[in-house]
Tab-separated table of C-alpha atoms in Angstrom:
chain	number	residue	atom	x	y	z
A	3	MET	CA	133.558	292.291	26.408
A	4	THR	CA	130.988	295.011	24.926
A	5	THR	CA	129.873	297.785	27.226
A	6	GLU	CA	126.323	296.953	26.678
A	7	THR	CA	126.941	293.355	27.968
A	8	GLU	CA	129.311	295.335	30.854
A	9	LYS	CA	126.046	297.269	31.761
A	10	LYS	CA	123.869	294.142	31.712
A	11	ASP	CA	126.388	292.467	33.970
A	12	THR	CA	126.506	295.213	36.634
A	13	LYS	CA	122.532	295.394	36.487
A	14	LEU	CA	122.582	291.660	37.023
A	15	SER	CA	124.988	291.924	40.269
A	16	ASP	CA	122.986	294.791	41.400
A	17	LEU	CA	119.666	292.864	41.220
A	18	ASN	CA	121.639	289.868	43.031
A	19	VAL	CA	122.515	292.197	45.622
A	20	SER	CA	118.630	293.651	46.057
A	21	ILE	CA	117.278	290.022	45.986
A	22	THR	CA	119.641	289.040	48.963
A	23	LYS	CA	118.727	291.967	50.675
A	24	ILE	CA	115.101	291.511	50.560
A	25	SER	CA	115.221	287.864	51.312
A	26	GLN	CA	117.304	288.857	54.463
A	27	ASN	CA	114.713	291.741	55.328
A	28	ILE	CA	111.705	289.159	55.098
A	29	SER	CA	113.816	286.668	57.578
A	30	LYS	CA	114.257	289.726	59.781
A	31	LEU	CA	110.331	290.300	59.479
A	32	TYR	CA	109.383	286.569	60.203
A	33	ASP	CA	111.514	286.438	63.076
A	34	GLU	CA	110.172	289.421	64.378
A	35	ARG	CA	106.603	288.296	63.995
A	36	LYS	CA	107.159	285.128	65.736
A	37	SER	CA	108.630	286.891	68.538
A	38	LEU	CA	105.658	289.140	68.398
A	39	ASN	CA	103.109	286.293	68.418
A	40	LEU	CA	104.774	284.898	71.347
A	41	MET	CA	104.661	288.112	73.008
A	42	SER	CA	101.142	288.195	72.585
A	43	LEU	CA	100.473	284.831	73.713
A	44	ALA	CA	102.888	285.676	77.030
A	45	MET	CA	100.558	288.899	77.341
A	46	SER	CA	97.850	286.521	77.941
A	47	ASN	CA	96.112	287.070	74.521
A	48	ASP	CA	94.505	283.444	74.632
A	49	LEU	CA	94.313	283.187	78.288
A	50	ASP	CA	91.557	284.216	80.495
A	51	ASN	CA	93.709	286.041	82.946
A	52	ILE	CA	97.060	285.481	84.072
A	53	LYS	CA	96.203	285.802	87.922
A	54	GLY	CA	93.286	283.299	87.520
A	55	LEU	CA	95.511	280.372	86.092
A	56	PRO	CA	97.315	277.866	88.315
A	57	GLU	CA	100.481	278.582	89.675
A	58	GLU	CA	102.366	276.294	87.463
A	59	GLN	CA	100.862	278.000	84.345
A	60	GLN	CA	101.357	281.544	85.889
A	61	GLN	CA	105.104	280.587	86.197
A	62	ILE	CA	105.467	279.158	83.047
A	63	LEU	CA	104.047	282.670	81.283
A	64	ILE	CA	106.310	284.448	83.501
A	65	GLU	CA	109.162	282.433	82.182
A	66	VAL	CA	107.961	283.134	78.666
A	67	GLN	CA	107.646	286.546	79.062
A	68	GLU	CA	111.126	286.869	80.578
A	69	ARG	CA	112.589	284.762	77.867
A	70	GLN	CA	111.011	286.600	75.102
A	71	LYS	CA	112.366	290.157	76.762
A	72	GLU	CA	115.936	288.423	76.371
A	73	ALA	CA	115.395	287.347	72.947
A	74	ASN	CA	114.193	290.727	71.730
A	75	LYS	CA	117.229	292.319	73.263
A	76	LEU	CA	119.298	289.833	71.178
A	77	ARG	CA	117.357	290.326	68.013
A	78	LYS	CA	118.002	293.997	68.416
A	79	MET	CA	121.479	293.877	69.006
A	80	ARG	CA	121.756	291.610	65.939
A	81	ASP	CA	119.987	293.923	63.840
A	82	GLU	CA	121.869	296.956	64.830
A	83	ILE	CA	125.325	295.134	63.839
A	84	ASN	CA	123.588	294.015	60.720
A	85	SER	CA	122.421	297.600	59.860
A	86	ASN	CA	126.141	299.155	60.705
A	87	ILE	CA	128.002	296.178	58.808
A	88	ILE	CA	126.157	295.562	55.415
A	89	LEU	CA	128.252	293.370	54.138
A	90	PRO	CA	127.907	289.816	54.490
A	91	GLU	CA	130.389	287.587	56.192
A	92	GLN	CA	131.726	285.763	53.434
A	93	ALA	CA	132.037	289.133	51.621
A	94	ILE	CA	134.083	290.606	54.633
A	95	LEU	CA	136.529	287.532	54.276
A	96	GLU	CA	136.930	287.814	50.425
A	97	ASN	CA	137.633	291.700	50.711
A	98	LEU	CA	140.168	290.772	53.518
A	99	TYR	CA	141.906	288.480	51.387
A	100	LEU	CA	141.968	290.929	48.458
A	101	TYR	CA	143.398	293.682	50.505
A	102	TYR	CA	145.965	291.253	52.198
A	103	TYR	CA	147.317	290.304	48.788
A	104	ARG	CA	147.353	293.685	47.365
A	105	LEU	CA	149.192	295.021	50.459
A	106	THR	CA	151.625	292.362	50.718
A	107	GLY	CA	152.056	290.607	47.446
A	108	GLU	CA	154.020	291.382	44.537
A	109	GLU	CA	152.698	293.334	41.799
A	110	SER	CA	153.450	292.469	38.272
A	111	ASP	CA	155.418	295.158	36.027
A	112	LEU	CA	155.986	297.355	39.194
A	113	ARG	CA	152.317	298.417	39.151
A	114	TYR	CA	152.670	299.439	43.024
A	115	PRO	CA	149.887	301.273	44.763
A	116	THR	CA	150.757	305.134	45.445
A	117	LEU	CA	151.413	306.065	49.172
A	118	LYS	CA	147.694	307.488	49.382
A	119	LYS	CA	146.369	304.478	47.935
A	120	GLU	CA	148.145	302.223	50.315
A	121	ALA	CA	147.442	303.955	53.334
A	122	GLU	CA	143.610	304.006	52.495
A	123	MET	CA	143.698	300.238	51.689
A	124	PHE	CA	145.713	299.714	55.102
A	125	SER	CA	142.995	301.666	56.797
A	126	ARG	CA	140.309	299.536	54.983
A	127	PHE	CA	142.171	296.283	56.006
A	128	LEU	CA	142.017	297.292	59.554
A	129	GLU	CA	138.251	298.087	59.420
A	130	LEU	CA	137.438	294.806	57.710
A	131	GLN	CA	139.159	292.880	60.679
A	132	GLN	CA	137.088	294.617	63.083
A	133	MET	CA	133.909	294.162	60.891
A	134	PHE	CA	134.656	290.396	60.902
A	135	THR	CA	134.694	290.238	64.568
A	136	GLN	CA	131.580	292.219	64.786
A	137	LYS	CA	129.616	290.120	62.318
A	138	ILE	CA	130.743	287.014	64.315
A	139	LYS	CA	129.128	288.530	67.040
A	140	SER	CA	125.993	289.166	65.199
A	141	THR	CA	126.099	285.463	64.617
A	142	GLN	CA	126.365	284.647	67.995
A	143	TYR	CA	123.409	286.775	68.828
A	144	HIS	CA	121.462	285.130	66.035
A	145	ASN	CA	122.174	281.773	67.250
A	146	GLN	CA	120.993	282.594	70.872
A	147	PHE	CA	118.181	284.131	69.643
A	148	GLN	CA	116.945	281.081	67.689
A	149	GLU	CA	117.916	278.884	70.419
A	150	LEU	CA	115.477	280.849	73.008
A	151	MET	CA	112.669	280.605	70.279
A	152	SER	CA	112.670	277.422	70.057
A	153	GLU	CA	112.783	277.109	73.851
A	154	GLN	CA	109.815	279.372	73.672
A	155	LEU	CA	108.056	277.128	71.485
A	156	SER	CA	108.706	274.070	73.596
A	157	THR	CA	107.429	275.790	76.685
A	158	ILE	CA	104.259	276.530	75.017
A	159	ASP	CA	103.758	273.091	73.990
A	160	LYS	CA	104.495	272.142	77.822
A	161	LEU	CA	101.692	274.657	78.815
A	162	ASN	CA	99.238	273.086	76.061
A	163	GLU	CA	100.162	269.647	77.716
A	164	ILE	CA	99.207	271.237	81.347
A	165	ARG	CA	96.095	272.735	80.048
A	166	LYS	CA	94.957	269.670	78.044
A	167	LYS	CA	95.194	267.526	81.197
A	168	SER	CA	93.287	270.060	83.160
A	169	GLY	CA	90.646	270.147	80.223
A	170	ASN	CA	91.381	273.670	79.117
A	171	SER	CA	91.749	274.740	75.422
A	172	LYS	CA	94.713	274.796	73.670
A	173	ILE	CA	97.079	277.613	73.191
A	174	SER	CA	98.077	278.282	69.724
A	175	ILE	CA	99.659	280.897	67.908
A	176	SER	CA	96.825	281.571	65.827
A	177	ASN	CA	96.932	283.457	62.428
A	178	LYS	CA	93.909	285.499	63.439
A	179	ILE	CA	95.197	288.767	64.620
A	180	ASP	CA	93.276	291.133	66.755
A	181	ASN	CA	94.382	294.419	64.804
A	182	LYS	CA	92.862	296.520	67.726
A	183	SER	CA	95.521	295.250	70.326
A	184	PRO	CA	98.833	297.345	69.821
A	185	ILE	CA	100.768	293.650	69.240
A	186	GLY	CA	98.374	292.792	66.936
A	187	PHE	CA	98.371	295.815	65.167
A	188	LYS	CA	102.265	295.515	64.742
A	189	ILE	CA	101.733	291.862	63.775
A	190	PHE	CA	99.422	293.337	60.932
A	191	LYS	CA	101.783	295.699	59.643
A	192	ILE	CA	104.460	293.047	59.651
A	193	ASN	CA	102.385	290.722	57.404
A	194	LYS	CA	101.902	293.569	55.044
A	195	LYS	CA	105.472	294.213	54.792
A	196	ILE	CA	106.279	290.544	54.038
A	197	SER	CA	103.851	290.284	51.427
A	198	SER	CA	104.872	293.952	49.939
A	199	ASN	CA	108.711	292.318	49.974
A	200	LYS	CA	107.802	289.120	48.644
A	201	ARG	CA	106.007	290.820	45.471
A	202	LYS	CA	109.488	292.920	44.892
A	203	ILE	CA	111.390	289.809	45.219
A	204	GLU	CA	109.157	288.314	42.599
A	205	GLN	CA	109.486	291.188	40.457
A	206	LEU	CA	113.109	291.097	40.776
A	207	LYS	CA	113.517	287.388	39.900
A	208	LYS	CA	111.637	288.083	36.947
A	209	GLU	CA	113.857	290.710	36.021
A	210	LYS	CA	117.025	288.737	36.808
A	211	SER	CA	115.811	285.741	34.688
A	212	ALA	CA	115.012	288.047	31.643
A	213	LEU	CA	118.234	289.566	32.020
A	214	GLU	CA	119.974	286.115	32.425
A	215	SER	CA	118.298	284.889	28.896
A	216	LYS	CA	119.541	288.009	27.405
A	217	LEU	CA	122.988	287.372	28.386
A	218	GLY	CA	122.637	283.827	27.350
A	219	ILE	CA	123.309	282.734	30.913
A	220	LYS	CA	121.585	279.212	31.322
A	221	GLY	CA	119.127	278.667	34.533
A	222	ARG	CA	121.296	277.627	37.470
A	223	ARG	CA	118.757	275.248	38.496
A	224	LYS	CA	120.613	272.429	40.073
A	225	LYS	CA	120.027	269.183	38.448
A	226	LYS	CA	118.510	266.731	40.382
A	227	TYR	CA	120.543	264.011	41.056
A	228	LYS	CA	119.104	260.728	39.717
A	229	VAL	CA	119.870	257.832	41.784
A	230	PRO	CA	121.413	254.976	39.729
A	231	ASP	CA	119.256	252.208	39.353
A	232	LEU	CA	121.023	248.870	40.651
A	233	SER	CA	119.184	246.414	37.999
A	234	SER	CA	120.543	248.645	35.049
A	235	ILE	CA	123.976	248.436	36.674
A	236	GLN	CA	123.911	245.004	36.611
A	237	GLU	CA	122.613	245.008	33.153
A	238	ARG	CA	125.541	247.134	31.855
A	239	ILE	CA	128.073	244.848	33.709
A	240	SER	CA	126.774	241.786	32.174
A	241	GLU	CA	126.840	243.496	28.703
A	242	GLY	CA	130.243	244.479	29.642
A	243	GLY	CA	129.638	248.300	29.551
A	244	SER	CA	131.625	250.683	31.471
A	245	LEU	CA	130.740	252.223	34.706
A	246	SER	CA	130.529	255.865	35.571
A	247	LEU	CA	131.487	257.178	39.134
A	248	ASP	CA	127.784	257.698	40.025
A	249	ASP	CA	127.209	253.964	39.209
A	250	LEU	CA	130.235	252.963	41.371
A	251	GLY	CA	128.956	255.163	44.431
A	252	ALA	CA	125.617	253.652	44.016
A	253	LEU	CA	127.100	249.833	44.210
A	254	LEU	CA	129.341	250.901	47.239
A	255	LYS	CA	126.239	252.410	48.874
A	256	HIS	CA	124.241	249.326	48.601
A	257	GLY	CA	127.186	247.372	49.705
A	258	LYS	CA	127.728	245.456	46.520
A	259	GLY	CA	130.926	245.033	45.130
A	260	ILE	CA	131.257	244.191	41.422
A	261	GLU	CA	132.035	240.540	42.147
A	262	GLU	CA	128.927	240.091	44.167
A	263	ILE	CA	126.910	241.945	41.292
A	264	GLU	CA	128.409	239.719	38.745
A	265	LYS	CA	127.609	236.518	40.713
A	266	THR	CA	123.893	237.848	40.836
A	267	VAL	CA	123.853	238.643	36.970
A	268	GLN	CA	125.121	235.127	36.184
A	269	LYS	CA	122.604	233.507	38.426
A	270	SER	CA	120.054	235.603	36.817
A	271	LYS	CA	121.305	234.753	33.236
A	272	ASN	CA	121.155	231.069	33.965
A	273	ALA	CA	117.653	231.685	35.287
A	274	LYS	CA	116.694	233.568	32.058
A	275	LYS	CA	117.988	230.493	30.143
A	276	GLN	CA	116.223	227.942	31.738
A	277	VAL	CA	113.391	230.002	31.227
A	278	LYS	CA	113.898	230.244	27.472
A	279	ASN	CA	115.027	226.718	27.076
A	280	SER	CA	112.005	225.263	28.875
A	281	PRO	CA	109.207	225.475	26.137
A	282	LYS	CA	111.679	223.861	23.724
A	283	ARG	CA	112.197	220.702	25.443
A	284	ARG	CA	110.323	217.784	24.136
A	285	ILE	CA	108.963	214.665	25.789
A	286	GLN	CA	109.051	211.612	23.559
A	287	THR	CA	109.561	208.037	23.710
A	288	SER	CA	113.161	207.116	23.315
A	289	ARG	CA	114.379	203.942	21.518
A	290	GLY	CA	117.000	201.551	22.343
A	291	ARG	CA	119.348	201.686	25.362
A	292	ARG	CA	119.338	204.447	27.974
A	293	ARG	CA	122.423	206.516	27.144
A	294	ALA	CA	122.944	207.603	30.694
A	295	GLY	CA	123.216	204.947	33.538
A	296	PRO	CA	120.937	205.303	36.627
A	297	ARG	CA	121.921	208.004	39.244
A	298	ASP	CA	121.985	205.356	41.967
A	299	THR	CA	125.277	203.255	41.681
A	300	SER	CA	123.741	200.258	42.908
A	301	LEU	CA	121.345	199.785	40.195
A	302	LYS	CA	124.361	200.503	37.914
A	303	ASN	CA	125.896	197.315	39.172
A	304	ASP	CA	122.837	195.288	38.454
A	305	ARG	CA	123.164	195.902	34.437
B	4	MET	CA	164.293	298.036	48.049
B	5	ASP	CA	167.669	296.927	47.318
B	6	GLN	CA	166.487	295.638	44.130
B	7	LEU	CA	165.487	298.638	42.853
B	8	PRO	CA	168.871	300.092	41.222
B	9	ASP	CA	168.899	296.865	39.344
B	10	ILE	CA	165.245	296.996	38.164
B	11	ILE	CA	166.056	300.515	36.951
B	12	LYS	CA	169.318	299.614	35.141
B	13	THR	CA	167.394	296.398	33.454
B	14	ALA	CA	164.744	298.815	32.422
B	15	LYS	CA	167.225	301.520	30.933
B	16	GLU	CA	168.848	298.622	29.089
B	17	GLU	CA	165.559	297.587	27.490
B	18	VAL	CA	164.580	300.909	26.578
B	19	LYS	CA	167.871	301.496	24.944
B	20	GLU	CA	167.293	298.001	22.955
B	21	ALA	CA	163.886	298.987	22.089
B	22	GLU	CA	165.164	302.399	20.569
B	23	GLU	CA	167.851	300.648	18.732
B	24	ALA	CA	165.315	298.330	17.186
B	25	ILE	CA	163.283	300.818	16.013
B	26	LYS	CA	165.892	302.916	14.516
B	27	TYR	CA	167.321	299.729	12.908
B	28	HIS	CA	163.987	298.826	11.452
B	29	GLU	CA	163.455	302.630	10.205
B	30	ASP	CA	166.646	302.394	8.294
B	31	LEU	CA	165.812	299.284	6.997
B	32	THR	CA	162.386	299.955	5.436
B	33	SER	CA	163.256	303.560	4.339
B	34	GLY	CA	163.628	302.736	0.978
B	35	LYS	CA	160.841	302.450	-1.905
B	36	ASP	CA	160.129	298.503	-1.315
B	37	GLY	CA	159.999	299.119	2.423
B	38	ASN	CA	156.625	300.551	2.970
B	39	THR	CA	154.978	297.210	3.104
B	40	VAL	CA	151.897	295.923	5.242
B	41	GLY	CA	154.530	293.415	7.236
B	42	ASN	CA	156.817	296.314	7.831
B	43	LYS	CA	154.158	298.633	8.880
B	44	GLU	CA	152.872	295.635	11.506
B	45	LYS	CA	156.583	295.305	12.470
B	46	GLY	CA	157.135	298.969	13.221
B	47	LYS	CA	154.030	299.094	15.163
B	48	LYS	CA	154.854	296.137	17.088
B	49	LEU	CA	158.330	297.542	18.045
B	50	ARG	CA	156.792	301.000	19.292
B	51	GLU	CA	154.386	298.933	21.729
B	52	GLU	CA	157.513	297.401	22.922
B	53	PHE	CA	159.302	300.587	23.270
B	54	ASN	CA	156.190	301.964	25.316
B	55	LEU	CA	156.060	299.114	27.761
B	56	ALA	CA	159.672	299.439	28.491
B	57	ILE	CA	159.483	303.226	29.003
B	58	GLY	CA	156.533	302.557	31.315
B	59	ARG	CA	158.315	300.057	33.337
B	60	LEU	CA	161.308	302.641	33.539
B	61	ASN	CA	159.045	305.416	34.416
B	62	ARG	CA	157.379	303.213	37.424
B	63	ALA	CA	160.636	301.872	38.734
B	64	GLU	CA	162.157	305.447	38.781
B	65	ASN	CA	158.671	306.846	40.640
B	66	ILE	CA	158.992	304.238	43.321
B	67	PHE	CA	163.095	304.749	43.582
B	68	LYS	CA	162.226	308.580	43.943
B	69	ASN	CA	158.991	308.111	46.805
B	70	SER	CA	160.690	305.283	48.410
B	71	GLU	CA	162.359	307.652	50.969
B	72	GLU	CA	158.792	309.294	51.620
B	73	ILE	CA	157.173	305.965	51.777
B	74	ILE	CA	159.582	304.353	54.148
B	75	SER	CA	159.608	307.369	56.453
B	76	PHE	CA	155.524	307.697	56.326
B	77	TRP	CA	155.490	303.781	57.560
B	78	ALA	CA	158.427	304.224	60.043
B	79	GLY	CA	156.587	307.321	61.685
B	80	LYS	CA	153.546	305.354	61.666
B	81	LEU	CA	155.458	302.421	63.724
B	82	GLU	CA	156.726	304.773	65.971
B	83	PHE	CA	153.976	307.329	66.756
B	84	GLY	CA	150.791	305.133	66.135
B	85	PHE	CA	148.523	304.506	63.363
B	86	ASP	CA	145.914	307.448	64.558
B	87	GLU	CA	143.799	308.342	61.363
B	88	LEU	CA	144.486	304.788	59.735
B	89	LEU	CA	142.375	303.213	62.715
B	90	ASP	CA	139.467	305.801	62.653
B	91	ASP	CA	137.296	303.532	60.835
B	92	SER	CA	138.342	300.444	62.734
B	93	LEU	CA	137.724	301.944	65.887
B	94	ARG	CA	134.427	303.497	64.869
B	95	VAL	CA	133.209	299.782	64.010
B	96	GLU	CA	134.685	298.608	67.187
B	97	ASN	CA	132.688	301.048	69.253
B	98	GLY	CA	129.334	300.237	67.535
B	99	GLY	CA	129.234	302.616	64.825
B	100	ALA	CA	128.595	302.337	60.895
B	101	SER	CA	131.262	300.981	58.548
B	102	SER	CA	132.432	302.888	55.386
B	103	TRP	CA	130.451	300.463	53.596
B	104	ALA	CA	127.120	301.256	55.300
B	105	LEU	CA	128.161	305.296	55.478
B	106	ARG	CA	128.829	304.965	51.748
B	107	LYS	CA	125.321	303.233	50.943
B	108	LYS	CA	123.555	305.866	53.158
B	109	SER	CA	125.171	308.762	51.536
B	110	ASN	CA	124.244	307.163	48.041
B	111	LYS	CA	120.585	306.972	49.181
B	112	SER	CA	120.372	310.406	50.393
B	113	ASP	CA	121.881	311.874	47.012
B	114	THR	CA	119.264	309.786	44.946
B	115	GLY	CA	116.596	310.957	47.449
B	116	GLU	CA	117.661	314.882	46.725
B	117	GLU	CA	117.694	314.227	43.129
B	118	GLU	CA	114.599	312.751	43.303
C-alpha cells in the first residue's frame, strides 16, 4: 500500500469518527430539545394559569414537572459519562479483546512486549474493564430517560383528553418558540446548533463519498431486498430451471412446497393447453358410425 | 519460561546453519563463473535467513536475560498490590475522564495553541 493511499485511509477513518460524533451530538441535542419542550409545557407555557386549572389537571402537570426533573438528572448523568468515556461500547469491547490477547496470547517469532509496554497494556486493560462498566451504566440511564420521556408524552396525551372533554384547547408541543422566555431561548439556540451540525454532517458526508470514490470503494448502500415473485418461481420450476436460496425462502414463506407448486403449475399448464387448443376444434358433420359409444351404458345395450 | 533454554539452543543452531550455508555458497561461487544473477539472488536469500535467525536468537536471549526482572516485577505486584497500574481504572471508577478522553482533550488544546 502506498503512503498516499494510507493517508487517504486514515483521513477516511477520521471522517467516519467525526460523522459518528456529530450525529451523536445531534441526537443529544434532539433529546435536550424534547425535554425542554416538555419543561416549557410543564411550566404552563400554553396553559392559562396552573392555579386556575382544575385539580386533576394541576396534578398531572405537577407529575410532568417532577418526572421532567428526574429525566433531566438522568440525561445529565448519561452525558457526563459519555463525555468522560468517549469510546463507544463496541470499541471498548474490541480493545478489551485486543489487549487480552496481546497480554495472554503467544506471539510469533518471540516478539513479546517489553516490561514497560506490558505494564502499560495491563493498566489500559484494567481501565477498559472499568470503562465498560461505566458505559453500561450510561446505557441504563439513557434507557430510563427514554422511558420517562415516552411517559411524559403519554401524560400530555392524557391531559389533552381531559381538556378536550372539558372543551379547552389542546396542548401541543408547538414549533413556535417564544424567544423571550428563557426556555424558549434555549430551544432556539439548540435549533441553531442542530442545523449547523446538520450542515457539518452533510459536508463531511460529501467529503467522505469523494474520498471513497478516489480510493475505489463502492458506495456501501445496501441493496434493497427484492422479494421473489411466486409466479416467476413457478415458471422457472416448470421449465426445469434451478432455484436460488431466495426463491426457496419465498416458497417456504408462502407455505408452499415444491410439490404443491408443481401441482399448480401442471394445472395451469393444462389450462393453457385447453385455451390453446380450443380455437382449433372444428365442428363438422361426421359420416358413418359413431366411433365412441354413448356414455350411458343402458343406451349401449340397445345397439 | 522452562522452554527458553531449548528455544535459545535451537536458535543458536539455526544461526550456525545459516552461517555455514552462506560460507558454503560463497566458496562455491568464488570462481569466475560464479558471479551470476541466480547466485547473487541465492546469496541474498541466505543472508536474509541468517538475519532472521540472529534476530530470533537475540530476542530469546533478551527475554531470558530480563526474565528475572519481569518475574520479580509481577510477583511484587501480586504481593504488594497493583498501585500505579490501577490509577487510570480508579479514576474512571470515580467518575473521572478516561485516558482516551484526556488524550483527546490534550490534542485539542495543542492544536488550539498552535492556531
